[in-house]
Amino acid sequence: MSRIAELETMLDERPDDPFLIYALAREYQKEPAGIMQALLMYEHLVNNHPDYIATYYHYAKMLYGIGNQPEAMKLLETGIERGLAAKDMHAVSEMKGMLMGWSSDEEE
């Protein structure tokens, strides 16, 4: 059984588990045919589990990679705010670093 199939089975049992949705999105993200499904799952997490902080980094990175830089930067700013509220300083640091790197890319 593939990792995606395993996660989908677990998600069937616990359909609103943010970790399982996140893990499945990460798996779909690895496959070109799964990009849309990953985007939908990340969007679901942002809308329904906005305090699942890890979502913001990976969702923003994916959006940036497919050419939606403004939305990716906005998403990181939201993630930083949520991360600060949750006192998840590791995630905040990673998101700030990514945002600074993207900002410097735009200046060049």
Backbone as CSV, one residue per row, in Angstrom:
resi,resn,N_x,N_y,N_z,CA_x,CA_y,CA_z,C_x,C_y,C_z
1,MET,0.850,-1.175,0.000,0.000,0.000,0.000,0.896,1.239,0.000
2,SER,0.581,2.185,-0.870,1.373,3.413,-0.958,1.139,4.294,0.272
3,ARG,2.044,5.218,0.492,1.908,6.150,1.622,0.608,6.965,1.478
4,ILE,0.298,7.385,0.260,-0.939,8.143,0.029,-2.151,7.294,0.397
5,ALA,-2.169,6.054,-0.037,-3.295,5.165,0.266,-3.424,4.951,1.777
6,GLU,-2.298,4.778,2.464,-2.328,4.613,3.923,-2.932,5.838,4.601
7,LEU,-2.467,7.015,4.184,-2.964,8.252,4.786,-4.442,8.471,4.475
8,GLU,-4.852,8.139,3.250,-6.271,8.281,2.899,-7.152,7.365,3.740
9,THR,-6.669,6.163,4.012,-7.411,5.236,4.865,-7.544,5.800,6.276
10,MET,-6.451,6.324,6.807,-6.497,6.918,8.141,-7.412,8.140,8.163
11,LEU,-7.376,8.922,7.086,-8.218,10.122,7.005,-9.699,9.751,6.921
12,ASP,-10.007,8.624,6.299,-11.391,8.151,6.272,-11.906,7.917,7.691
13,GLU,-11.018,7.457,8.563,-11.396,7.172,9.950,-11.451,8.444,10.796
14,ARG,-10.598,9.414,10.464,-10.542,10.681,11.220,-10.505,11.838,10.214
15,PRO,-11.638,12.147,9.574,-11.671,13.085,8.449,-11.314,14.535,8.773
16,ASP,-11.303,14.908,10.025,-10.984,16.302,10.332,-9.671,16.429,11.115
17,ASP,-8.817,15.440,11.003,-7.527,15.452,11.697,-6.539,16.307,10.895
18,PRO,-6.161,17.488,11.411,-5.293,18.370,10.627,-3.939,17.761,10.303
19,PHE,-3.395,16.937,11.201,-2.107,16.315,10.892,-2.218,15.393,9.687
20,LEU,-3.277,14.592,9.635,-3.442,13.675,8.505,-3.668,14.433,7.202
21,ILE,-4.449,15.496,7.251,-4.673,16.307,6.046,-3.355,16.910,5.579
22,TYR,-2.578,17.439,6.521,-1.272,18.027,6.214,-0.315,16.980,5.629
23,ALA,-0.247,15.826,6.277,0.655,14.770,5.807,0.269,14.312,4.405
24,LEU,-1.013,14.199,4.145,-1.476,13.790,2.820,-1.170,14.865,1.782
25,ALA,-1.363,16.128,2.145,-1.014,17.215,1.225,0.471,17.168,0.879
26,ARG,1.322,16.909,1.874,2.762,16.830,1.631,3.081,15.678,0.670
27,GLU,2.389,14.570,0.817,2.619,13.433,-0.087,2.148,13.765,-1.500
28,TYR,0.965,14.348,-1.619,0.464,14.729,-2.946,1.393,15.743,-3.607
29,GLN,1.959,16.621,-2.823,2.837,17.666,-3.341,4.060,17.077,-4.042
30,LYS,4.447,15.898,-3.671,5.635,15.249,-4.250,5.398,14.734,-5.666
31,GLU,4.124,14.613,-6.050,3.782,14.040,-7.353,3.177,15.103,-8.268
32,PRO,3.685,15.226,-9.493,3.131,16.240,-10.408,1.612,16.138,-10.569
33,ALA,1.087,14.937,-10.593,-0.357,14.764,-10.759,-1.131,15.106,-9.485
34,GLY,-0.435,15.294,-8.383,-1.102,15.568,-7.124,-1.089,17.015,-6.694
35,ILE,-0.527,17.887,-7.516,-0.370,19.295,-7.144,-1.713,19.947,-6.796
36,MET,-2.715,19.757,-7.626,-4.021,20.383,-7.356,-4.631,19.862,-6.065
37,GLN,-4.497,18.563,-5.835,-5.045,17.981,-4.608,-4.315,18.556,-3.387
38,ALA,-3.008,18.703,-3.482,-2.241,19.292,-2.375,-2.688,20.725,-2.112
39,LEU,-2.870,21.506,-3.169,-3.326,22.885,-3.008,-4.680,22.942,-2.305
40,LEU,-5.590,22.073,-2.707,-6.913,22.035,-2.090,-6.837,21.662,-0.607
41,MET,-5.958,20.740,-0.293,-5.828,20.305,1.097,-5.196,21.403,1.956
42,TYR,-4.202,22.079,1.418,-3.608,23.199,2.156,-4.638,24.304,2.368
43,GLU,-5.422,24.579,1.341,-6.470,25.597,1.452,-7.475,25.204,2.533
44,HIS,-7.836,23.946,2.557,-8.738,23.448,3.589,-8.145,23.678,4.984
45,LEU,-6.869,23.387,5.143,-6.229,23.575,6.440,-6.222,25.037,6.860
46,VAL,-5.866,25.928,5.944,-5.828,27.354,6.265,-7.218,27.843,6.677
47,ASN,-8.246,27.375,5.996,-9.613,27.816,6.282,-10.229,27.167,7.518
48,ASN,-9.911,25.907,7.758,-10.565,25.160,8.822,-9.699,24.872,10.041
49,HIS,-8.396,24.975,9.874,-7.450,24.735,10.973,-6.348,25.796,10.892
50,PRO,-6.730,27.063,11.036,-5.754,28.141,10.825,-4.602,28.153,11.825
51,ASP,-4.732,27.417,12.906,-3.646,27.360,13.880,-2.715,26.174,13.658
52,TYR,-2.908,25.452,12.571,-1.966,24.385,12.216,-0.826,25.060,11.442
53,ILE,0.143,25.565,12.173,1.141,26.510,11.684,2.009,25.959,10.551
54,ALA,2.336,24.700,10.581,3.209,24.129,9.546,2.641,24.295,8.142
55,THR,1.342,24.388,8.045,0.682,24.547,6.746,1.202,25.758,5.997
56,TYR,1.373,26.878,6.675,1.679,28.136,6.016,2.993,28.081,5.245
57,TYR,4.007,27.506,5.831,5.317,27.422,5.183,5.223,26.629,3.878
58,HIS,4.679,25.434,3.970,4.659,24.546,2.797,3.662,25.007,1.733
59,TYR,2.541,25.529,2.154,1.550,26.043,1.207,2.123,27.256,0.476
60,ALA,2.739,28.157,1.216,3.333,29.347,0.595,4.449,28.960,-0.373
61,LYS,5.283,28.028,0.033,6.379,27.580,-0.840,5.834,26.993,-2.142
62,MET,4.754,26.250,-2.015,4.144,25.655,-3.201,3.554,26.735,-4.109
63,LEU,2.822,27.683,-3.526,2.245,28.775,-4.314,3.328,29.579,-5.018
64,TYR,4.386,29.874,-4.316,5.485,30.639,-4.895,6.082,29.874,-6.086
65,GLY,6.247,28.572,-5.904,6.834,27.733,-6.955,6.002,27.640,-8.212
66,ILE,4.682,27.797,-8.075,3.828,27.713,-9.272,3.515,29.099,-9.831
67,GLY,4.184,30.112,-9.288,4.073,31.444,-9.875,3.134,32.409,-9.185
68,ASN,2.594,32.044,-8.048,1.684,32.942,-7.348,2.419,33.591,-6.171
69,GLN,3.440,34.382,-6.508,4.281,34.996,-5.496,3.527,35.938,-4.550
70,PRO,2.654,36.831,-5.040,1.955,37.731,-4.107,1.124,36.975,-3.063
71,GLU,0.406,35.955,-3.494,-0.398,35.182,-2.555,0.494,34.408,-1.577
72,ALA,1.602,33.900,-2.063,2.531,33.173,-1.195,3.087,34.087,-0.110
73,MET,3.440,35.303,-0.474,3.989,36.240,0.501,2.927,36.646,1.526
74,LYS,1.713,36.853,1.059,0.614,37.206,1.957,0.339,36.057,2.933
75,LEU,0.395,34.840,2.428,0.165,33.666,3.257,1.250,33.537,4.329
76,LEU,2.479,33.811,3.964,3.556,33.761,4.956,3.357,34.812,6.041
77,GLU,2.918,35.984,5.662,2.668,37.026,6.660,1.594,36.571,7.650
78,THR,0.557,35.930,7.139,-0.483,35.392,8.014,0.091,34.283,8.893
79,GLY,0.892,33.429,8.306,1.517,32.343,9.062,2.413,32.855,10.172
80,ILE,3.137,33.925,9.891,3.996,34.519,10.910,3.146,35.049,12.063
81,GLU,2.066,35.731,11.744,1.157,36.235,12.787,0.602,35.085,13.628
82,ARG,0.135,34.038,12.962,-0.421,32.879,13.672,0.654,32.187,14.506
83,GLY,1.846,32.070,13.937,2.944,31.435,14.658,3.346,32.212,15.899
84,LEU,3.380,33.540,15.785,3.684,34.371,16.951,2.628,34.189,18.031
85,ALA,1.362,34.158,17.628,0.273,33.972,18.591,0.382,32.611,19.285
86,ALA,0.842,31.606,18.547,0.980,30.258,19.094,2.331,30.051,19.782
87,LYS,3.189,31.068,19.722,4.537,31.000,20.298,5.381,29.887,19.669
88,ASP,5.153,29.656,18.378,5.929,28.668,17.619,7.069,29.410,16.929
89,MET,8.090,29.723,17.710,9.162,30.575,17.216,10.011,29.894,16.138
90,HIS,10.094,28.591,16.170,10.831,27.892,15.116,10.151,28.100,13.762
91,ALA,8.840,27.898,13.721,8.099,28.097,12.475,8.157,29.555,12.040
92,VAL,8.027,30.470,12.990,8.093,31.900,12.676,9.435,32.235,12.053
93,SER,10.504,31.713,12.625,11.845,31.970,12.100,11.992,31.459,10.667
94,GLU,11.496,30.260,10.414,11.573,29.695,9.059,10.777,30.530,8.061
95,MET,9.579,30.940,8.460,8.745,31.721,7.549,9.336,33.108,7.310
96,LYS,9.874,33.723,8.347,10.509,35.033,8.173,11.712,34.924,7.246
97,GLY,12.496,33.864,7.403,13.647,33.655,6.530,13.244,33.492,5.076
98,MET,12.203,32.719,4.846,11.722,32.518,3.476,11.215,33.831,2.906
99,LEU,10.446,34.566,3.687,9.895,35.834,3.230,10.998,36.830,2.908
100,MET,12.008,36.889,3.744,13.135,37.797,3.483,13.873,37.397,2.209
101,GLY,14.047,36.110,2.003,14.706,35.637,0.791,13.915,35.985,-0.450
102,TRP,12.623,35.824,-0.386,11.776,36.173,-1.534,11.778,37.669,-1.762
103,SER,11.747,38.445,-0.691,11.747,39.902,-0.831,13.029,40.382,-1.494
104,SER,14.158,39.774,-1.130,15.412,40.184,-1.743,15.479,39.737,-3.202
105,ASP,14.829,38.617,-3.538,14.773,38.181,-4.942,14.022,39.195,-5.788
106,GLU,12.955,39.763,-5.232,12.151,40.737,-5.982,12.902,42.039,-6.202
107,GLU,13.808,42.385,-5.285,14.556,43.633,-5.401,15.610,43.554,-6.496
108,GLU,16.046,42.368,-6.826,17.114,42.215,-7.834,16.616,42.382,-9.228
